[in-house]
Coordinates of C-alpha atoms in Angstrom, one line a residue:
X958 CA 163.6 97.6 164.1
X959 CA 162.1 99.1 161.0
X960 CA 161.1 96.8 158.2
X961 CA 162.2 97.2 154.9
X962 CA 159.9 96.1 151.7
X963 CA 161.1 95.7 147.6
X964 CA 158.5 96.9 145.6
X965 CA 158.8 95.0 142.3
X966 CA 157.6 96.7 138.8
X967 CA 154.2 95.2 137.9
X968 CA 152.4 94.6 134.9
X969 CA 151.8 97.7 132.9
X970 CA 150.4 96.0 130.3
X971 CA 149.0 93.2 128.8
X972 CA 151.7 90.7 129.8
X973 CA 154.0 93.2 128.7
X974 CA 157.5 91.3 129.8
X975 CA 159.6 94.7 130.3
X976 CA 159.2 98.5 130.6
X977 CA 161.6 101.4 130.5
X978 CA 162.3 104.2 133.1
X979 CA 161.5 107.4 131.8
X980 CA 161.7 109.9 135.1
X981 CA 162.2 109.5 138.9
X982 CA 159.8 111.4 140.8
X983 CA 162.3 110.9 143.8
X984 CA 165.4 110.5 144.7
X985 CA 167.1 107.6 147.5
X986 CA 166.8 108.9 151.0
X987 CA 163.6 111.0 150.2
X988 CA 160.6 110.1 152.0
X989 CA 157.3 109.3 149.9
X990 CA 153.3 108.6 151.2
X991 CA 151.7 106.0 149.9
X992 CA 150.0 106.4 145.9
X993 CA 152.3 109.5 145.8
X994 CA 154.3 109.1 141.9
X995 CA 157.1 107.2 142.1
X996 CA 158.2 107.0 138.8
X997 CA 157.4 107.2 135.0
X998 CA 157.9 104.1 132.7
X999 CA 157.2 103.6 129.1
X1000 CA 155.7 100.6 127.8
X1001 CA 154.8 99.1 124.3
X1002 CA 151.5 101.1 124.8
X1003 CA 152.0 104.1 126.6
X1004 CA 153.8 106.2 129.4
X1005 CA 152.6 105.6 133.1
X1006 CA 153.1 106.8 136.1
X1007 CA 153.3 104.7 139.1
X1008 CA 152.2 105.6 142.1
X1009 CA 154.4 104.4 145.5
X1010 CA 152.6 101.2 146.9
X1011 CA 154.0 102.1 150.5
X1012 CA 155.2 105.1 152.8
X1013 CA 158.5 105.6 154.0
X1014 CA 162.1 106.4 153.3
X1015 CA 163.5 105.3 149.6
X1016 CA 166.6 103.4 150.7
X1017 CA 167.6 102.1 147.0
X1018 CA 166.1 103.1 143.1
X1019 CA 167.0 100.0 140.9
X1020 CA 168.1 101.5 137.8
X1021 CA 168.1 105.5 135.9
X1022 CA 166.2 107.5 133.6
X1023 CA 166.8 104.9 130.2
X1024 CA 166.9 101.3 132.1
X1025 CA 165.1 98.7 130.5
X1026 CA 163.3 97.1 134.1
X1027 CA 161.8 93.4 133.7
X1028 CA 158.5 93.1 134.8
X1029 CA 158.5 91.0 138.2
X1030 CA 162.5 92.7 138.7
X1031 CA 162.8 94.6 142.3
X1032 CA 162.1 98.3 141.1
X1033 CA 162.5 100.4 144.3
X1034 CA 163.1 99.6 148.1
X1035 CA 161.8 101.0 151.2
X1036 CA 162.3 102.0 154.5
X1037 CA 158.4 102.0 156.2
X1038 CA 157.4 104.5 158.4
X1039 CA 154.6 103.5 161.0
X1040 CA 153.8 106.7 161.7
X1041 CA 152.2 107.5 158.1
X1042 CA 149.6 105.7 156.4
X1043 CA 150.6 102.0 154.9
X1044 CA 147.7 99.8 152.5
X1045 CA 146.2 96.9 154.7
X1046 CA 148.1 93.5 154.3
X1047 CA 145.4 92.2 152.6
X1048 CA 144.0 95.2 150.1
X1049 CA 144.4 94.2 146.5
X1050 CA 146.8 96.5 144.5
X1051 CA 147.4 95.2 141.6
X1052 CA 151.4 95.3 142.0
X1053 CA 153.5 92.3 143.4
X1054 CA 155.3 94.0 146.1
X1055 CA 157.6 91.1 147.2
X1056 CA 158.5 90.1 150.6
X1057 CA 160.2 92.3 153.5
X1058 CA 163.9 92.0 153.2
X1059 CA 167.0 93.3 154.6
X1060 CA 168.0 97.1 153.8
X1061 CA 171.2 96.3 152.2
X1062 CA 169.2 92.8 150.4
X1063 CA 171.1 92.7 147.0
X1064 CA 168.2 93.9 143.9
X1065 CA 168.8 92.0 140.4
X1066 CA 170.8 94.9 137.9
X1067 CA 167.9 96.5 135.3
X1068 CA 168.7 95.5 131.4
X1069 CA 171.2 98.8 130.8
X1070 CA 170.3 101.4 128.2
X1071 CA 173.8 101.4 127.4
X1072 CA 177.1 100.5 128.8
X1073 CA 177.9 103.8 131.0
X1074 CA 175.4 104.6 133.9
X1075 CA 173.4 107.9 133.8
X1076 CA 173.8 108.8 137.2
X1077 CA 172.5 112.3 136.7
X1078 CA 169.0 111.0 135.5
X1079 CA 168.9 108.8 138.9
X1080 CA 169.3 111.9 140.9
X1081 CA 167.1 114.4 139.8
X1082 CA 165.0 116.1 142.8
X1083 CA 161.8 114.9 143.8
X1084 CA 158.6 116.4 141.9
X1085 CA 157.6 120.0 143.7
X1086 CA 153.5 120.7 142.6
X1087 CA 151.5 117.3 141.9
X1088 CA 147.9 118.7 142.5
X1089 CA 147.4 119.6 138.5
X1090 CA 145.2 117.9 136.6
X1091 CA 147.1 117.7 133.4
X1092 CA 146.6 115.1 130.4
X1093 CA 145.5 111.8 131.0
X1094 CA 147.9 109.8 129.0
X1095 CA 147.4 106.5 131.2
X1096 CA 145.9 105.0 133.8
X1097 CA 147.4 101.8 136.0
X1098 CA 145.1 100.3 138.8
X1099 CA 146.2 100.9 142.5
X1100 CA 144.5 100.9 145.5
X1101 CA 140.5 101.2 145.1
X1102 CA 141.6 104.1 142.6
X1103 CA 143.3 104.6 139.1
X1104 CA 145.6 107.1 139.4
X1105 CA 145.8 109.1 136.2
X1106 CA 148.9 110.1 134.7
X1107 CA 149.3 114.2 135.5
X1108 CA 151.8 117.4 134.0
X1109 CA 154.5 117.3 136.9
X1110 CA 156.2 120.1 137.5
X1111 CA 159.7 119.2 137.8
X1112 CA 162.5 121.6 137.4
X1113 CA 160.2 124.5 137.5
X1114 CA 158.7 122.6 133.9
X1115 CA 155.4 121.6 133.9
X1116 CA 155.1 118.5 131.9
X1117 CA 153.6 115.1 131.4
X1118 CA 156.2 112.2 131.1
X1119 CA 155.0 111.4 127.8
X1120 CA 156.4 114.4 126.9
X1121 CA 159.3 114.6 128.9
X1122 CA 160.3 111.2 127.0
X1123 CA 159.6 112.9 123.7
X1124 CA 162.1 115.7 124.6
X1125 CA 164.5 113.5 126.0
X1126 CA 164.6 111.7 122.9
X1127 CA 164.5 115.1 120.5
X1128 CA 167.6 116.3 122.3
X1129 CA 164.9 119.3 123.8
X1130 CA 165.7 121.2 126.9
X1131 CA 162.0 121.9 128.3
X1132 CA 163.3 124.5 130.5
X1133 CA 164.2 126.5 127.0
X1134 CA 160.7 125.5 125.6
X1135 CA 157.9 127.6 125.0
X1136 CA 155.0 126.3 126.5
X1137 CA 151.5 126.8 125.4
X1138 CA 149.2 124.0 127.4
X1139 CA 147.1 124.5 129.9
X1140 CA 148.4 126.5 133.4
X1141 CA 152.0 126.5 131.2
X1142 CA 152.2 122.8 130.6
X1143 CA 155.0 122.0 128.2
X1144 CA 152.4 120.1 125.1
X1145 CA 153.9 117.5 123.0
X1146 CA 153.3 119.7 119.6
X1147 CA 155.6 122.5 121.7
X1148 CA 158.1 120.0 122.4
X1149 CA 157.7 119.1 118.0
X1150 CA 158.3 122.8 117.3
X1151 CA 161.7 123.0 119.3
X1152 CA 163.3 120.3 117.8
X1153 CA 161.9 121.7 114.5
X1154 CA 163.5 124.7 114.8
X1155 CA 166.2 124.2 117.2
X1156 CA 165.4 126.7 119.6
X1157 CA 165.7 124.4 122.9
X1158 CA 169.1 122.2 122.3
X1159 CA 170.0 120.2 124.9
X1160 CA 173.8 122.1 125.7
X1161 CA 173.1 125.0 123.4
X1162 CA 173.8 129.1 124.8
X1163 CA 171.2 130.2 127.5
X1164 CA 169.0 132.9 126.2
X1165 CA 170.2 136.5 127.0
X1166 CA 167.9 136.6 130.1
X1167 CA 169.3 133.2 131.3
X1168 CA 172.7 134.0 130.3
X1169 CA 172.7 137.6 133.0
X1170 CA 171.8 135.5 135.9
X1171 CA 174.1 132.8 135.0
X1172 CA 176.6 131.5 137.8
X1173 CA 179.3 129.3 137.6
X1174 CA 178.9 125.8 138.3
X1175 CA 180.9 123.7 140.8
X1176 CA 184.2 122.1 139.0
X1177 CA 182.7 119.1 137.0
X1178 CA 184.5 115.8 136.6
X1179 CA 187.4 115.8 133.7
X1180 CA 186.1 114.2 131.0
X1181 CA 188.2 112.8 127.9
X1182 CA 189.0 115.3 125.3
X1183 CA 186.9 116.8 123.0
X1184 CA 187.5 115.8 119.7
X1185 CA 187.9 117.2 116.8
X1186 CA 185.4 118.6 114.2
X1187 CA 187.5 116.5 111.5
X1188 CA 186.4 112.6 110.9
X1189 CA 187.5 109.9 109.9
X1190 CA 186.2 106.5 109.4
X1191 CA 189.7 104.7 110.8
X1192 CA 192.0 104.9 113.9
X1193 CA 195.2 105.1 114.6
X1194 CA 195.1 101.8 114.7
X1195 CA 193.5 101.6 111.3
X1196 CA 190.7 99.7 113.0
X1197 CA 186.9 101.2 113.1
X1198 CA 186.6 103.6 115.6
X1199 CA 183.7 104.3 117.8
X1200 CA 183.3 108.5 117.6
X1201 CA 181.7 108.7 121.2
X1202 CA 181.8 106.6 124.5
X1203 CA 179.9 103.6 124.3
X1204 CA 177.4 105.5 126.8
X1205 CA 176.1 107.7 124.6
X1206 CA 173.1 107.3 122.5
X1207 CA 174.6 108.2 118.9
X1208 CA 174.0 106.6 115.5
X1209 CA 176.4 103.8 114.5
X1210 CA 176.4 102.3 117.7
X1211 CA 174.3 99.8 118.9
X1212 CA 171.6 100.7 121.5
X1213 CA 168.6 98.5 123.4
X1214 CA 165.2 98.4 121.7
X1215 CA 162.6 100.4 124.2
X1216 CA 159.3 101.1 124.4
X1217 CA 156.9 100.3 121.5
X1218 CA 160.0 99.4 118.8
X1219 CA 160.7 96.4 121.4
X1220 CA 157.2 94.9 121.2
X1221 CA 157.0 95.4 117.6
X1222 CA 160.0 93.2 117.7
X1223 CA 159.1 90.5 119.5
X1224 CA 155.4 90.5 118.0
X1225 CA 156.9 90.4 114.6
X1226 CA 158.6 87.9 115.2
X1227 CA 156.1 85.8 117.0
X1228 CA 153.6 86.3 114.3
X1229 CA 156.5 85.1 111.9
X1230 CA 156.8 81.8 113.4
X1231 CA 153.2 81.0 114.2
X1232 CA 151.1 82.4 111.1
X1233 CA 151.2 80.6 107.8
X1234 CA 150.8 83.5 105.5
X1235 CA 149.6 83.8 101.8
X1236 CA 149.3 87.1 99.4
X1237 CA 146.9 87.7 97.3
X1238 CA 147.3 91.2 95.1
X1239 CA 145.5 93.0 92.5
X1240 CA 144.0 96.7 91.5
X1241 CA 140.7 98.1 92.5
X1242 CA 139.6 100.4 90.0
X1243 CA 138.5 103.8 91.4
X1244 CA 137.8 105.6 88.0
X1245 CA 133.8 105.8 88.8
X1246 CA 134.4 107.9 92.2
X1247 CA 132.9 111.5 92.4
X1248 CA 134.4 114.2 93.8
X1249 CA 135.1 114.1 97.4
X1250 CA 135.7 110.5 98.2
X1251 CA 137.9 109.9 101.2
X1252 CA 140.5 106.8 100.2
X1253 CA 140.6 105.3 103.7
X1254 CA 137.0 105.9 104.7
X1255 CA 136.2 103.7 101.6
X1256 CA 138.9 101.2 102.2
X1257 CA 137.4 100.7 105.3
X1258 CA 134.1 100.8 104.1
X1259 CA 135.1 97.7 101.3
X1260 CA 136.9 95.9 104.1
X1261 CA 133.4 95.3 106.0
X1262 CA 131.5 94.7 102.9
X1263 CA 134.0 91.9 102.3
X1264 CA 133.8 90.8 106.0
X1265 CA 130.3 90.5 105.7
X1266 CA 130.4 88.4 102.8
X1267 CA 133.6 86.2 103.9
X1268 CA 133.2 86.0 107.7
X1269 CA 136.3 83.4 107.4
X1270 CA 138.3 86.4 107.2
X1271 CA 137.1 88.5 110.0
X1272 CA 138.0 85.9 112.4
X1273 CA 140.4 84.9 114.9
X1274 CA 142.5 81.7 115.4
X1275 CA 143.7 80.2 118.2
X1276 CA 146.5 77.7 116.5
X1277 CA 147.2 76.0 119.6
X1278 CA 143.2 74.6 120.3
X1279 CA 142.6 74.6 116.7
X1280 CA 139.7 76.8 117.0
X1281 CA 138.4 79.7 115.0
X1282 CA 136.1 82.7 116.4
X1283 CA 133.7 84.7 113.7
X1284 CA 132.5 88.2 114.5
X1285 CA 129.8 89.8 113.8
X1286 CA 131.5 93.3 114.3
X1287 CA 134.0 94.3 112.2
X1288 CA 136.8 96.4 114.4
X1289 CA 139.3 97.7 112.2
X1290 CA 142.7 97.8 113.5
X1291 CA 144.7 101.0 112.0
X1292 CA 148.6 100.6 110.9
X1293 CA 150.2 104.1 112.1
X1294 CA 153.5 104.9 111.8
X1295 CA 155.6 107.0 114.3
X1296 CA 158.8 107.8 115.3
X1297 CA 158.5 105.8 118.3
X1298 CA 157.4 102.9 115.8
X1299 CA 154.0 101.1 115.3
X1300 CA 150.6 101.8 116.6
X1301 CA 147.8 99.8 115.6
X1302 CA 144.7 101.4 117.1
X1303 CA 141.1 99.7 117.2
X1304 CA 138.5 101.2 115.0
X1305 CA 135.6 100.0 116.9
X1306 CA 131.7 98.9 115.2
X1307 CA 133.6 100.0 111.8
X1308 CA 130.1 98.6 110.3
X1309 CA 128.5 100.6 112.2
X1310 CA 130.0 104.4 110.8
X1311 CA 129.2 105.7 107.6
X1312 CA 132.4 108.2 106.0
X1313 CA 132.4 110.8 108.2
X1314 CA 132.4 108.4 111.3
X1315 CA 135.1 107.0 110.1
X1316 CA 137.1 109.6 109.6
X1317 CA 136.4 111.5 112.5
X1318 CA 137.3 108.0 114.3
X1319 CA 140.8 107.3 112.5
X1320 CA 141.5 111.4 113.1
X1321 CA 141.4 110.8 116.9
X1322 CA 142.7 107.7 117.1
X1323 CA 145.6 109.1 115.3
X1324 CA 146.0 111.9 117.2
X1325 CA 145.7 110.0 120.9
X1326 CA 148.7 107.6 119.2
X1327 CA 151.4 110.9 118.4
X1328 CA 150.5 112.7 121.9
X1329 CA 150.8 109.1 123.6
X1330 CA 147.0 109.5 125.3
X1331 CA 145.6 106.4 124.0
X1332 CA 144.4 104.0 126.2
X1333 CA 146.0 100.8 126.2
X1334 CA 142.4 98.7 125.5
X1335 CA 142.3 100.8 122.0
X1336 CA 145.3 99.1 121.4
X1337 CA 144.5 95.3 120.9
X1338 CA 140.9 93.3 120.4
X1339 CA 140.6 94.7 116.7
X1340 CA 139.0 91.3 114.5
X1341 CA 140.9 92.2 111.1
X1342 CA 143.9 95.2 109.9
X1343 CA 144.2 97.5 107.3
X1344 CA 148.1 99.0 106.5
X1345 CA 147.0 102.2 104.3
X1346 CA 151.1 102.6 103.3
X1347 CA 150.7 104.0 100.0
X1348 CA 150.2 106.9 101.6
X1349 CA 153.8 107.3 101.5
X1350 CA 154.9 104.8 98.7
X1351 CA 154.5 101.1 97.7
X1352 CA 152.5 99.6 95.5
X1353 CA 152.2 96.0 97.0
X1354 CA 153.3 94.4 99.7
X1355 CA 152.7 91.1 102.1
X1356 CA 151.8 93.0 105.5
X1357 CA 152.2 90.7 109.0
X1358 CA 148.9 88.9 110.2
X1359 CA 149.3 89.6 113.8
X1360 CA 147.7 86.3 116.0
X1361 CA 144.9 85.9 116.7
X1362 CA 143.8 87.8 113.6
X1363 CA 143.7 86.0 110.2
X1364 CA 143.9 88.9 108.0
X1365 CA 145.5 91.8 107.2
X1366 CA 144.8 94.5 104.3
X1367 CA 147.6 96.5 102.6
X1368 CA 146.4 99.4 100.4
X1369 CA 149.6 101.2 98.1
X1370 CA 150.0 104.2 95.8
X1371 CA 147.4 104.9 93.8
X1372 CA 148.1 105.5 90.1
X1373 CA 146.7 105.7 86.6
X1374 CA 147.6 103.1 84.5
X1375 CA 145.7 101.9 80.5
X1376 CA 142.7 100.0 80.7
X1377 CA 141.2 98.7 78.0
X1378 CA 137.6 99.0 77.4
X1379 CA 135.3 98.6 74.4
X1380 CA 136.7 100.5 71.1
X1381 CA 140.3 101.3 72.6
X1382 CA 141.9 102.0 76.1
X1383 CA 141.2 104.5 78.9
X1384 CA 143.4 105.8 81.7
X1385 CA 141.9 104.4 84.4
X1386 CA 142.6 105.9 88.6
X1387 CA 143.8 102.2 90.7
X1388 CA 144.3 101.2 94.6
X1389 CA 147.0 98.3 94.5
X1390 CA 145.4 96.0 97.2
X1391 CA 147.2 93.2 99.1
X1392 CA 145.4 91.0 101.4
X1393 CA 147.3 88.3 103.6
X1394 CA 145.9 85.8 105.5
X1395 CA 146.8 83.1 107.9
X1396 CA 146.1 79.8 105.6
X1397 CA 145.6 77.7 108.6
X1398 CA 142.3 79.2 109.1
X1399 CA 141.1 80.7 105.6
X1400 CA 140.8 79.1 102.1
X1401 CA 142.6 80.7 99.4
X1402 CA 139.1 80.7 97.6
X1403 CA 137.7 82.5 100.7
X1404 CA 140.6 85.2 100.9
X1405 CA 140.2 85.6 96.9
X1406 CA 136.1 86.1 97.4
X1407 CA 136.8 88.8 100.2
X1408 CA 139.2 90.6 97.9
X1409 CA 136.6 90.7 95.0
X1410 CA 134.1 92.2 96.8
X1411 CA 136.7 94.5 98.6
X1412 CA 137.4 95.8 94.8
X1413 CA 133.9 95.9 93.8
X1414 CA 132.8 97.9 96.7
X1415 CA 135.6 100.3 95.7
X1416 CA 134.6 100.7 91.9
X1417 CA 131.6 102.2 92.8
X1418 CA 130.7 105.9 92.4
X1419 CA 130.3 107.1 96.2

């Protein structure tokens, strides 16, 4: 009698409770070797792929392309082969594969990504080349190996799954996208273009070439009507309508949180009910600086000369055992904003770099946060924040001290605004600055003393 064995989803994270399926690799009733990919899932922190902990038949895949999958939930279940290599009993792997079971053992339903299944995205064939290097996007312990994430070629597209997630939510056909990566990967900038321009929409005409070896499809299911182009905010009824089936992702209808928007809302709102938060706000004055200054290399640059002067506020609290940890580094966690929602990178040794350091180090950091590459570790340990949003608009704010940290720095639009100095008034270049801190572990006179010398650092020349 063959055995049977649930393979349940594993930590991706750090104690990340949940993560969403992005791609199959396979399909049920394929046969897979052990550490071959199984399947993409997104996480707070980035798109892995995981690699098959067994070898055998796929007898069931416990959810489609879009599930929300619990972490600990059955995620796939097997058939093993004993004819093909199987991991020792006792060889670590870093995933929690349950317990043999029956074939037919009944799997607990994933969190839906909406109400009608996507049965199309479950069924996708199995991945044809994996032997391409690609762009390491991740990394997930298995085995005595980390399997790095690679550009699958699926479909006849050549793409990592970041990316494939990024078309998926564009509305991009990668088959109709121009790729320019290496060995004709599909790149997330290619994916950008498409949308930008509309060249690859999911539904729209084939291209002339496409469209002469065109060949009608098999009859399709009926599907309701398709309505018309005119709206209207009621129904018959006179009652609120919903414009499309409750399955599809479109605006005015409620959808799950995935991916990094999901953990910014939980740890939003777990800073909000641990941290006792107080604002402090006032203007640097940048009307010395020379030519050339970079804003955020000197923000960063005033926010370890403060550090260094209030170590209180470089410091992390643990409110449960009352204790409080000083550094004597200063990493710099960096607020960027996405589509996906926020990152908040580590600038590590921050009083280490001198201006060009530092931007060269917030450039890449930015960069590995849009293409999805960044490594989960960048992603946590930093010992104080800095929200640079005036960059778009603002002028203060109270940012979110995120435990264990017990500050935060919030730098708005810079304006000119009258000062007055000896014999009249001036127009004078200012940085609004807005510094909260967690008053459980810093003084008001200590958060006050960090953001003087945070605006005397600034009012010098260079």
């Amino acid at each position: 009698m063959s055995q049977t064995k649930n393979f349940n989803l594993p930590d991706l994270g750090e104690g990340l409770p949940d993560a969403t399926i992005v791609e199959w690799f396979v399909k049920e009733g394929d046969v897979i070797k052990l550490d071959e990919p199984l399947v993409s899932m997104e996480t707070a922190k980035a798109v892995v792929e995981v690699p098959s902990p067994f070898s055998g038949k796929v007898l069931k895949l416990s959810g489609a392309a879009g599930d929300i999958i619990p972490t600990g939930s059955v995620l796939a279940s097997f058939e093993l082969d004993p004819n093909l290599p199987q991991r020792a009993d006792g060889q670590d792997t870093g995933h929690s594969h349950g317990h043999a079971a029956p074939a037919a053992a009944p799997t607990p339903p994933p969190l839906p990504a909406a109400a009608a299944p996507v049965a199309a995205e479950a069924a996708k064939p199995a991945a044809a080349e994996r032997d391409d290097a690609g762009t390491v996007v991740g990394a997930m312990q298995s085995s005595n190996a980390v399997h790095a994430e690679q550009a699958l070629a699926v479909g006849g597209v050549k793409a990592v799954p970041a990316v494939r997630a990024t078309a998926r939510k564009l509305g991009v056909d990668l088959s109709r996208v121009r790729a320019t990566g290496a060995d004709g990967a599909v790149t997330m900038a290619d994916v950008k273009q498409a949308a930008a321009d509309g060249s690859a929409k999911i539904g729209a005409a084939p291209a002339p070439a496409a469209a002469a070896a065109y060949t009608a499809p098999a009859p399709a299911q009926v599907s309701a009507p398709v309505q018309s182009e005119a709206r209207t905010p009621l129904s018959a009824a006179g009652k609120p309508m919903r414009t499309q089936p409750p399955g599809v992702v479109a605006k005015g209808q409620p959808e799950p949180l995935k991916g990094v928007r999901r953990n910014m809302a939980r740890v939003m709102a777990d800073a909000h009910s641990k941290v006792v938060p107080t604002t402090l706000n006032d203007d640097a004055d940048i009307h010395a600086w020379l030519p050339g200054n970079d804003v955020t290399a000197r923000l960063v640059r005033s926010i370890v000369v403060a550090a260094q002067k209030v170590p209180a506020m470089n410091a992390w609290f643990d409110g449960e055992a009352l204790t409080r940890t000083l550094h004597a580094q200063v990493d710099i966690g960096i607020a960027v904003d996405t589509d996906d929602g926020l990152f908040v990178p580590a600038l590590r040794n921050a009083d280490m770099l001198d201006a060009r350091g530092i931007r060269e180090g917030v450039n890449r950091l930015r960069e590995q946060v849009e293409s999805r590459s960044i490594a989960a570790s960048e992603l946590s340990g930093y010992t104080i924040s800095l929200s640079n949003f005036g960059m778009f608009a603002g002028r203060y704010a109270t940012p979110v001290v995120v435990p264990p940290c017990v500050a935060i720095v919030g730098a708005g639009r810079a304006r000119h605004q009258m000062t007055p100095v000896m014999g009249g008034v001036e127009a004078h270049k200012v940085i609004p600055l807005s510094v909260t801190f967690d008053h459980r572990a810093a003084t008001g006179g200590e958060a006050a003393r960090f953001l003087r010398a945070m605006m005397d650092d600034l009012a010098l020349a260079s």
